[in-house]
Short mmCIF file of C-alpha atoms and ligand atoms in Angstrom, two decimals:
data_model
loop_
_atom_site.label_atom_id
_atom_site.label_comp_id
_atom_site.label_asym_id
_atom_site.label_seq_id
_atom_site.Cartn_x
_atom_site.Cartn_y
_atom_site.Cartn_z
CA MET M 16 106.77 -78.11 -2.37
CA SER M 17 106.13 -74.44 -1.73
CA GLY M 18 106.53 -71.61 -4.22
CA ALA M 19 107.67 -69.34 -1.39
CA GLY M 20 111.28 -68.27 -1.77
CA ALA M 21 111.29 -68.01 -5.56
CA PRO M 22 113.83 -65.44 -6.75
CA THR M 23 112.84 -62.33 -8.69
CA LEU M 24 114.76 -62.72 -11.93
CA GLN M 25 115.25 -59.70 -14.19
CA VAL M 26 116.38 -61.29 -17.43
CA ASP M 27 117.25 -59.93 -20.86
CA GLY M 28 116.95 -62.55 -23.57
CA THR M 29 117.61 -60.26 -26.52
CA GLY M 30 118.85 -62.31 -29.48
CA LEU M 31 118.08 -65.71 -27.94
CA ARG M 32 116.23 -68.47 -29.81
CA ILE M 33 113.82 -70.10 -27.42
CA THR M 34 111.40 -72.94 -28.05
CA ILE M 35 108.48 -73.81 -25.82
CA VAL M 36 107.52 -77.48 -25.78
CA ALA M 37 104.09 -77.92 -24.27
CA ALA M 38 101.88 -80.86 -23.43
CA SER M 39 98.16 -80.79 -24.20
CA TRP M 40 96.41 -82.39 -21.22
CA HIS M 41 94.29 -80.06 -19.01
CA THR M 42 93.49 -77.26 -21.44
CA GLU M 43 92.69 -74.43 -19.02
CA VAL M 44 95.89 -74.94 -17.03
CA MET M 45 97.99 -75.29 -20.18
CA ASP M 46 96.49 -72.11 -21.66
CA GLY M 47 97.54 -70.27 -18.49
CA LEU M 48 101.06 -71.68 -18.51
CA LEU M 49 101.51 -70.85 -22.19
CA GLU M 50 100.25 -67.29 -21.79
CA GLY M 51 102.53 -66.76 -18.79
CA ALA M 52 105.49 -68.06 -20.78
CA ARG M 53 104.66 -65.81 -23.73
CA ARG M 54 104.32 -62.77 -21.44
CA ALA M 55 107.71 -63.51 -19.85
CA LEU M 56 109.39 -63.96 -23.24
CA ALA M 57 108.02 -60.61 -24.42
CA ALA M 58 109.13 -58.93 -21.19
CA ALA M 59 112.63 -60.38 -21.73
CA ASN M 60 112.78 -59.05 -25.32
CA VAL M 61 112.83 -62.52 -26.88
CA THR M 62 111.48 -62.42 -30.43
CA ASP M 63 112.75 -65.71 -31.93
CA ILE M 64 110.15 -67.98 -30.35
CA ARG M 65 108.86 -71.36 -31.48
CA GLU M 66 106.17 -73.51 -29.95
CA VAL M 67 105.89 -77.29 -30.24
CA ARG M 68 102.84 -79.13 -28.88
CA VAL M 69 103.00 -82.76 -27.82
CA PRO M 70 100.16 -84.98 -26.55
CA GLY M 71 101.17 -85.45 -22.91
CA SER M 72 103.92 -84.66 -20.44
CA PHE M 73 105.50 -88.05 -21.08
CA GLU M 74 106.33 -86.79 -24.58
CA LEU M 75 108.03 -83.57 -23.39
CA PRO M 76 111.59 -84.98 -23.18
CA ILE M 77 111.72 -86.33 -26.74
CA ALA M 78 110.48 -83.02 -28.12
CA ALA M 79 112.85 -81.05 -25.88
CA SER M 80 115.75 -83.25 -27.02
CA ARG M 81 115.00 -82.64 -30.70
CA VAL M 82 114.72 -78.90 -30.15
CA ALA M 83 117.89 -78.73 -28.04
CA HIS M 84 119.88 -80.41 -30.81
CA HIS M 85 118.50 -78.12 -33.53
CA GLY M 86 119.71 -74.69 -32.58
CA ALA M 87 117.63 -73.48 -29.67
CA ASP M 88 119.53 -71.51 -27.03
CA ALA M 89 117.05 -72.69 -24.41
CA VAL M 90 113.97 -74.86 -24.15
CA VAL M 91 110.98 -74.20 -21.93
CA ALA M 92 108.98 -77.31 -21.08
CA LEU M 93 105.39 -76.86 -19.96
CA GLY M 94 102.97 -79.51 -18.76
CA VAL M 95 100.65 -80.49 -15.96
CA VAL M 96 100.13 -83.92 -14.46
CA ILE M 97 97.27 -84.39 -12.00
CA ARG M 98 97.28 -87.26 -9.55
CA GLY M 99 94.64 -89.90 -10.15
CA GLY M 100 93.80 -93.12 -8.41
CA THR M 101 96.57 -95.23 -9.92
CA PRO M 102 100.40 -95.14 -9.85
CA HIS M 103 100.37 -93.76 -13.41
CA PHE M 104 100.95 -90.25 -12.02
CA ASP M 105 104.29 -91.27 -10.52
CA TYR M 106 105.53 -92.89 -13.71
CA VAL M 107 104.61 -89.94 -15.94
CA CYS M 108 106.10 -87.40 -13.49
CA GLN M 109 109.28 -89.40 -13.05
CA ALA M 110 109.78 -89.98 -16.77
CA ALA M 111 109.13 -86.36 -17.69
CA THR M 112 111.28 -84.92 -14.92
CA GLN M 113 114.22 -87.26 -15.39
CA GLY M 114 113.93 -87.00 -19.17
CA LEU M 115 114.01 -83.21 -19.18
CA SER M 116 116.96 -83.15 -16.81
CA ASP M 117 118.79 -85.62 -19.07
CA VAL M 118 118.12 -83.44 -22.11
CA ALA M 119 119.67 -80.41 -20.43
CA LEU M 120 122.73 -82.28 -19.19
CA ARG M 121 123.39 -84.16 -22.42
CA SER M 122 122.79 -81.26 -24.79
CA GLY M 123 124.17 -78.43 -22.65
CA VAL M 124 121.04 -76.44 -23.53
CA PRO M 125 119.14 -75.10 -20.51
CA VAL M 126 115.63 -76.47 -20.08
CA GLY M 127 113.18 -74.37 -18.09
CA PHE M 128 111.12 -76.76 -16.00
CA GLY M 129 107.49 -75.72 -16.14
CA LEU M 130 105.93 -79.08 -15.32
CA LEU M 131 103.22 -78.91 -12.67
CA THR M 132 102.74 -82.10 -10.67
CA CYS M 133 99.62 -81.60 -8.59
CA ASP M 134 97.22 -83.49 -6.38
CA ASP M 135 94.18 -81.90 -8.00
CA GLU M 136 93.09 -79.37 -10.62
CA ALA M 137 92.69 -76.56 -8.06
CA GLN M 138 96.40 -76.76 -7.19
CA ALA M 139 97.29 -76.61 -10.86
CA LEU M 140 95.02 -73.64 -11.60
CA ASP M 141 96.58 -71.77 -8.66
CA ARG M 142 100.01 -72.09 -10.28
CA ALA M 143 99.04 -71.49 -13.89
CA GLY M 144 99.36 -67.71 -14.09
CA LEU M 145 95.63 -67.23 -14.60
CA PRO M 146 93.65 -64.33 -13.11
CA GLY M 147 93.46 -65.24 -9.42
CA SER M 148 96.40 -67.66 -9.52
CA SER M 149 99.00 -67.18 -6.80
CA GLU M 150 101.86 -68.35 -9.02
CA ASP M 151 102.87 -68.13 -12.67
CA LYS M 152 104.99 -71.21 -13.35
CA GLY M 153 105.10 -70.70 -17.10
CA ALA M 154 106.72 -67.30 -16.64
CA GLN M 155 109.07 -68.65 -13.98
CA ALA M 156 110.24 -71.42 -16.30
CA VAL M 157 111.06 -68.87 -19.01
CA GLU M 158 112.95 -66.63 -16.59
CA ALA M 159 114.92 -69.58 -15.23
CA ALA M 160 115.86 -70.78 -18.72
CA ILE M 161 117.10 -67.34 -19.79
CA ALA M 162 118.93 -66.76 -16.51
CA THR M 163 120.69 -70.10 -16.94
CA VAL M 164 121.78 -69.31 -20.50
CA ILE M 165 123.30 -66.08 -19.18
CA ALA M 166 124.92 -67.82 -16.19
CA LEU M 167 126.49 -70.49 -18.40
CA ARG M 168 127.92 -67.87 -20.72
CA GLY M 169 129.73 -66.37 -17.75
CA ILE M 170 131.60 -69.59 -16.90
C1 DLZ U 28 97.89 -90.94 -19.60
C2 DLZ U 28 98.00 -89.60 -18.96
C3 DLZ U 28 97.35 -89.34 -17.74
C4 DLZ U 28 96.54 -90.37 -17.03
N1 DLZ U 28 97.40 -88.14 -17.17
C5 DLZ U 28 98.14 -87.16 -17.76
C6 DLZ U 28 98.24 -85.89 -17.15
O1 DLZ U 28 97.66 -85.57 -16.10
N2 DLZ U 28 99.03 -84.96 -17.78
C7 DLZ U 28 99.71 -85.22 -18.94
O2 DLZ U 28 100.42 -84.33 -19.44
N3 DLZ U 28 99.60 -86.43 -19.53
C8 DLZ U 28 98.84 -87.40 -18.98
N4 DLZ U 28 98.74 -88.61 -19.57
C9 DLZ U 28 99.32 -88.81 -20.92
C10 DLZ U 28 100.80 -89.20 -20.94
O3 DLZ U 28 101.64 -88.11 -20.65
C11 DLZ U 28 101.15 -89.69 -22.39
O4 DLZ U 28 100.81 -88.70 -23.32
C12 DLZ U 28 100.42 -90.96 -22.76
O5 DLZ U 28 100.69 -91.99 -21.82
C13 DLZ U 28 100.80 -91.45 -24.18
O6 DLZ U 28 102.21 -91.68 -24.28
#
């Protein structure tokens, strides 16, 4: 999947309560995703920010579900899964992706999807919003979550 074609979203999240739920595997990539998300929240004027850390991406949906049912206007889920030599990658990616989608649909609370699913660490670092990265998926997940809150309010 290519990052080309991503929209430029100018979002104002003033007054929103946003919680980041973040996995802990692959520290350097996660640090980049988290910093990108924090930068985007500041740029969008969001000041009510919480952060919840979970062990791995498999645990993102349960944390996102709890947060979505306890007052957050939006959730931003961050994680990175790197393909190994076993089918484990597919199971973790599938569970996290489907789980996060279920949380959004069942709760009605937008979930920004900042889960990287990569073949190797180099792909992940290139998307992590670090110096030299070509993409900033943590920031994009924040912008998408805020834009969706605003879009839903207009319906
Ligand atoms: C077990 C596992 C593996 C092999 N790889 C990753 C990964 O690349 N990224 C990630 O976020 N989590 C990984 N995990 C951990 C699972 O997500 C989960 O935390 C454990 O299976 C315990 O439930």
